[in-house]
PDB file of C-alpha atoms in Angstrom:
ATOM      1  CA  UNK E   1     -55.368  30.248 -26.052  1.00 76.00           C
ATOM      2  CA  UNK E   2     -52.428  32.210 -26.556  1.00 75.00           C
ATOM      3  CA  UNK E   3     -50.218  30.209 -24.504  1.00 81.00           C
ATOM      4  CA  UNK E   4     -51.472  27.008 -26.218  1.00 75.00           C
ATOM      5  CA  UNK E   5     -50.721  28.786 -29.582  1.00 74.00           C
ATOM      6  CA  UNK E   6     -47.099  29.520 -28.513  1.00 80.00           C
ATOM      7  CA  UNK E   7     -46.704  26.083 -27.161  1.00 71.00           C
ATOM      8  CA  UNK E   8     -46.964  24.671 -29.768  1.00 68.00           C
ATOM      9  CA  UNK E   9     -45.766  26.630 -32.326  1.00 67.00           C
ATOM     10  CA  UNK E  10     -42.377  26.259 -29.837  1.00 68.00           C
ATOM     11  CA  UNK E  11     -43.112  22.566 -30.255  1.00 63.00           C
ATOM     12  CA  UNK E  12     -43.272  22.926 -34.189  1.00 64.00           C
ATOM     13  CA  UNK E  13     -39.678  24.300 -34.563  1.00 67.00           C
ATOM     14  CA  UNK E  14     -38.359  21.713 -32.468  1.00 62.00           C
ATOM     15  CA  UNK E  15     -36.217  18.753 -34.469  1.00 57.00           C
ATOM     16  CA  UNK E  16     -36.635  15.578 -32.900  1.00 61.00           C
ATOM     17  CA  UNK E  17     -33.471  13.162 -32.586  1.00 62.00           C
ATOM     18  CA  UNK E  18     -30.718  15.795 -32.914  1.00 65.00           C
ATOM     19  CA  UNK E  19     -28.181  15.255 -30.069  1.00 69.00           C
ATOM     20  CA  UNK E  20     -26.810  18.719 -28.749  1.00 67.00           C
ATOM     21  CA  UNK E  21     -23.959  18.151 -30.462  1.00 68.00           C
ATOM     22  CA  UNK E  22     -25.661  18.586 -33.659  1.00 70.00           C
ATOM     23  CA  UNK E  23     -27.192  21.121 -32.532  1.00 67.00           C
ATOM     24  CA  UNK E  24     -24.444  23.007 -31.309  1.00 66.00           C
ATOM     25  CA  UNK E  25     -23.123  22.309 -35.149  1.00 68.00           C
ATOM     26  CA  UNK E  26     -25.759  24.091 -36.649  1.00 68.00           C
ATOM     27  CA  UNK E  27     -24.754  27.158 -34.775  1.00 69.00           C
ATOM     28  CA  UNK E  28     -20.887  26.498 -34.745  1.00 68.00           C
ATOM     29  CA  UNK E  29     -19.895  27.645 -38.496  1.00 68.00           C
ATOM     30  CA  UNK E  30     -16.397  28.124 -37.488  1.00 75.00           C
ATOM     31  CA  UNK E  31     -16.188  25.203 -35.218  1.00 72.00           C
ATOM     32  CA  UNK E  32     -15.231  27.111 -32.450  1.00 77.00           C
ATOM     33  CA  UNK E  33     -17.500  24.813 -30.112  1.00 74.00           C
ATOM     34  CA  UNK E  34     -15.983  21.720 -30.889  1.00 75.00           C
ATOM     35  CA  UNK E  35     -12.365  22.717 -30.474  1.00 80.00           C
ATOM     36  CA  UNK E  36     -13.574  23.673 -26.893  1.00 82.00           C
ATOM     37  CA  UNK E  37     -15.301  20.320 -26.286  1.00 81.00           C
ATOM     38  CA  UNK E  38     -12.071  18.375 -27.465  1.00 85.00           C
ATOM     39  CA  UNK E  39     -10.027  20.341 -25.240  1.00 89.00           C
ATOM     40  CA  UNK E  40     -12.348  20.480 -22.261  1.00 89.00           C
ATOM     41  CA  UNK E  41     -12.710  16.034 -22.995  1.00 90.00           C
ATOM     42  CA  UNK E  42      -8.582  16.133 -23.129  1.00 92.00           C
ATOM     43  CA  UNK E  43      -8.379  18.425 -19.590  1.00 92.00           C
ATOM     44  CA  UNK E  44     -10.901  15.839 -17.770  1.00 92.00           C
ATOM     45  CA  UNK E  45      -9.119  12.587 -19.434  1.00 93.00           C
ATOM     46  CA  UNK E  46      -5.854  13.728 -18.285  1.00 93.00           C
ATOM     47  CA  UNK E  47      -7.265  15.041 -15.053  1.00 93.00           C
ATOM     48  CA  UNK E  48      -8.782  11.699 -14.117  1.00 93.00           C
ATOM     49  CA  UNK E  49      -5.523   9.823 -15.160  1.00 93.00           C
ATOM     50  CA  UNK E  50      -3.560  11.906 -12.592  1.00 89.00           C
ATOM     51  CA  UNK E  51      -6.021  11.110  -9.583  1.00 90.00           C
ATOM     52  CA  UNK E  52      -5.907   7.246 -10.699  1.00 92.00           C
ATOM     53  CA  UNK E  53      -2.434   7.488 -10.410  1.00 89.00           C
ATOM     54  CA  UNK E  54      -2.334   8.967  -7.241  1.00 87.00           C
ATOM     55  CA  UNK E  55      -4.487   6.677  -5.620  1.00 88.00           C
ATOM     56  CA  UNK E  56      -2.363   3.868  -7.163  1.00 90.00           C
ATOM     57  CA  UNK E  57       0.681   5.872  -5.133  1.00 86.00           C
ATOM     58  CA  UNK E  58      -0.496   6.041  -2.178  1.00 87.00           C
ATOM     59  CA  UNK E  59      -1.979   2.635  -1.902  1.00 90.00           C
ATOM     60  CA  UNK E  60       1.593   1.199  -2.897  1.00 90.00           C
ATOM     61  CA  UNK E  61       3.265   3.207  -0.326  1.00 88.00           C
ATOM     62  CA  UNK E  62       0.283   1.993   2.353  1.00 91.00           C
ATOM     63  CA  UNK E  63       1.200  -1.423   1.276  1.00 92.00           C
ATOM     64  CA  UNK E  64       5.200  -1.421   1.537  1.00 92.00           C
ATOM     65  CA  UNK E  65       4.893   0.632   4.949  1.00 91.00           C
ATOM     66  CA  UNK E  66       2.139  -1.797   6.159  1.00 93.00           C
ATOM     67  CA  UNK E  67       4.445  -4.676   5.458  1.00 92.00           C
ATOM     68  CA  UNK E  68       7.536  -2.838   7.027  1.00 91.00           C
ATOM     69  CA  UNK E  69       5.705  -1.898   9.797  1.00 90.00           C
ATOM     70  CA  UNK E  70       4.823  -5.711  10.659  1.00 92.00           C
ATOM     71  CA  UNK E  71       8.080  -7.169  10.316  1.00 91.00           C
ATOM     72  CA  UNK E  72       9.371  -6.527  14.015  1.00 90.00           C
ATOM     73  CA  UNK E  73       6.064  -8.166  15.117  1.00 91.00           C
ATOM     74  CA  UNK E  74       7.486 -11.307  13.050  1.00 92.00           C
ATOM     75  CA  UNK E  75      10.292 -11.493  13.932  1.00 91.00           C
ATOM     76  CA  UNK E  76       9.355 -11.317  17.859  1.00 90.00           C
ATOM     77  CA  UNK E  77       6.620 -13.742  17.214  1.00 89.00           C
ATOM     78  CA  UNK E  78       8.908 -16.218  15.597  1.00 92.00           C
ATOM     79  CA  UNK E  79      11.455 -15.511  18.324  1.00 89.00           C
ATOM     80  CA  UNK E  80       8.003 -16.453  21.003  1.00 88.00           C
ATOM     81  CA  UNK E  81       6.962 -18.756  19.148  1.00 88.00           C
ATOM     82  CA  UNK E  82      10.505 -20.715  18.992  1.00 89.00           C
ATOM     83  CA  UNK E  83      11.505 -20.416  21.996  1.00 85.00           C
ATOM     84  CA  UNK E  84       8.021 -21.543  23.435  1.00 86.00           C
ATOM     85  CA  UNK E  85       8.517 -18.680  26.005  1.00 82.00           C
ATOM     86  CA  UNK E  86       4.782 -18.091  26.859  1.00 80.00           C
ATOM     87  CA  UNK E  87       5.240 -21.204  29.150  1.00 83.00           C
ATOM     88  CA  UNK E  88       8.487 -19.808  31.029  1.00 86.00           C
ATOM     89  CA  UNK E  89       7.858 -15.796  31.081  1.00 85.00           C
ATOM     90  CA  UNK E  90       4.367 -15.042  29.638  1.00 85.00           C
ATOM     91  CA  UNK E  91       4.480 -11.583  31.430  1.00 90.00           C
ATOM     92  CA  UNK E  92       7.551 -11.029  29.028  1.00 86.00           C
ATOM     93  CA  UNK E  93       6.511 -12.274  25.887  1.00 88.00           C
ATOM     94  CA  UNK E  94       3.353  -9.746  26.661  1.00 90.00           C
ATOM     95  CA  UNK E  95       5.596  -7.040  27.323  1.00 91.00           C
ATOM     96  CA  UNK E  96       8.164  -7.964  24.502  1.00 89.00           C
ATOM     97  CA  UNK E  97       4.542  -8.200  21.800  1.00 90.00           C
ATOM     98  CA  UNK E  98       3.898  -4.786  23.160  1.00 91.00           C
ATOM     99  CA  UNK E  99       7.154  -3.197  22.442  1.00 91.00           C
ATOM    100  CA  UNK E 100       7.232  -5.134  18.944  1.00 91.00           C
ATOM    101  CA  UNK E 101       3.566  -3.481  18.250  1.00 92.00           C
ATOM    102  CA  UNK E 102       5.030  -0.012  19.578  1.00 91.00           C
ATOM    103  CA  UNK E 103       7.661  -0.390  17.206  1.00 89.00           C
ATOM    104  CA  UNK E 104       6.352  -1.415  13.799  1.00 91.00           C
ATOM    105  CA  UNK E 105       3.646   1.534  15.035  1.00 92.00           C
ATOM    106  CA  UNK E 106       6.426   3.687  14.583  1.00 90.00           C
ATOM    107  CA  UNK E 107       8.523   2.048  11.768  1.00 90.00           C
ATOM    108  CA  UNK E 108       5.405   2.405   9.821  1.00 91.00           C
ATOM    109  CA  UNK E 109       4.360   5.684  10.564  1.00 89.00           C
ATOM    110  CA  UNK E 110       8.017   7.015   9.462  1.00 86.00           C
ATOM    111  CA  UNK E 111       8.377   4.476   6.223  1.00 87.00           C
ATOM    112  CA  UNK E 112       4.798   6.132   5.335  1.00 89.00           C
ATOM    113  CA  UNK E 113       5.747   9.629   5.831  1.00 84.00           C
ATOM    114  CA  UNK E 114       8.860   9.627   3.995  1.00 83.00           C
ATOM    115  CA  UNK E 115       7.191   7.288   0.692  1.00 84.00           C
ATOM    116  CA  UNK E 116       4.271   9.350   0.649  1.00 83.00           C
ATOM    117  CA  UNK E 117       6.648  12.791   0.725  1.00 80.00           C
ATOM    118  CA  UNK E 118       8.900  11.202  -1.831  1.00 81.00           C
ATOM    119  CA  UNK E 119       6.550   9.882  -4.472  1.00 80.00           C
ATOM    120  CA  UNK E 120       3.585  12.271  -3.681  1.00 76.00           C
ATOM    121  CA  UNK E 121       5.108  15.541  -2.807  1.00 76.00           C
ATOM    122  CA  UNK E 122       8.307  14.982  -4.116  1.00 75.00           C
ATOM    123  CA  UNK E 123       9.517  19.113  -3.587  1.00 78.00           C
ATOM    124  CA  UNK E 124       8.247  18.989  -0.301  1.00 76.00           C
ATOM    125  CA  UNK E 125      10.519  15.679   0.512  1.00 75.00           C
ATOM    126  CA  UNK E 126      13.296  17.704  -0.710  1.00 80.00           C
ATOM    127  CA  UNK E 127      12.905  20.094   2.149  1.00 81.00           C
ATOM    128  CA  UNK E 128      11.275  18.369   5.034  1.00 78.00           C
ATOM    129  CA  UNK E 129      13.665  15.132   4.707  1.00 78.00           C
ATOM    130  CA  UNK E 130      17.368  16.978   5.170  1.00 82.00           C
ATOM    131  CA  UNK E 131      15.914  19.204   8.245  1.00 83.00           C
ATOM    132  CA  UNK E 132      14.548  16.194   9.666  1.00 82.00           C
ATOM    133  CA  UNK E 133      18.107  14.289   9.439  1.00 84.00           C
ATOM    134  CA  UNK E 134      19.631  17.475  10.740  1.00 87.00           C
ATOM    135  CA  UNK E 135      16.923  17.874  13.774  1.00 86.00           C
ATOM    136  CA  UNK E 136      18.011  13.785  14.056  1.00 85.00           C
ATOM    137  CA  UNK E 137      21.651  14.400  14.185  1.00 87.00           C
ATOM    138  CA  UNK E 138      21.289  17.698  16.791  1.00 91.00           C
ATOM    139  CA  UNK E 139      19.000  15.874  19.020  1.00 90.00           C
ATOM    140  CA  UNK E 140      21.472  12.872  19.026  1.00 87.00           C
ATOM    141  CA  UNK E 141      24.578  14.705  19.343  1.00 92.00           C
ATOM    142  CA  UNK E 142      22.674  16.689  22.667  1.00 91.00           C
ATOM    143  CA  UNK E 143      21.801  13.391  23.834  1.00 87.00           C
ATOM    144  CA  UNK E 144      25.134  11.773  24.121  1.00 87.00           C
ATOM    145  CA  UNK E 145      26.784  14.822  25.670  1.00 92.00           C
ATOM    146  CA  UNK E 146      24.318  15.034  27.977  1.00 85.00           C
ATOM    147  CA  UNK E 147      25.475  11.568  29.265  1.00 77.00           C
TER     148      UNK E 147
END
């Protein structure tokens, strides 16, 4: 009986319709609470803004490098495809698709690491990019005097 008593008494006090908000407003006398909720609404607007446009980057760099990475295979297949060569040397044209596919493997996996460093992780391009160049110009400059 107790219980039920409390219940409802619990049940009396209550206001029905008020959003926590108000609520929150009957309590807040020096708005304290809302200045938190504006900033904490601000934080997660400008937080969800930043991913957006990150995803927009990195599908724009997938795109170009996709596109770059596909070009040798055109440019073979025209070359195939023009020269009708699957009639004359169809063991080559295989082996000339294969190196084209090798290739634009390759072309894209470099065009997408260096997009995604630059617009992404733009202070990590700064380092990785002129060590890389330098690796590029060692290993190249070992490889011709070792000829």
């Amino acid at each position: 009986m107790k219980t039920l008593l409390t219940f409802l008494f619990v049940l009396a006090t209550l206001q029905p319709g008020q959003s926590p908000e108000e609520m929150y407003a009957q309590y807040d006398k020096d708005g304290q609470y809302q200045a938190m909720q504006e900033q904490m609404d601000e934080v997660t607007q400008k937080s969800e803004a930043a991913e957006q446009e990150k995803s927009d980057k990195k599908t724009f760099v997938l795109v170009i490098s996709l596109l770059l990475g596909l070009f040798p295979i055109a440019v073979v297949g025209k070359k195939i495809y023009k020269d009708r060569s699957w009639e004359t040397n169809p063991q080559g044209m295989w082996r000339a698709l294969g190196i084209a596919v090798a290739g634009g493997a390759v072309l894209f996996a470099l065009n997408y690491g260096v997009f995604y460093l630059k617009l992404i992780h733009n202070e990590v391009f700064m380092i990785v990019f002129p060590a890389s160049i330098a690796l590029a110009v060692i290993v190249g400059v070992i490889i011709y005097w070792r000829r």
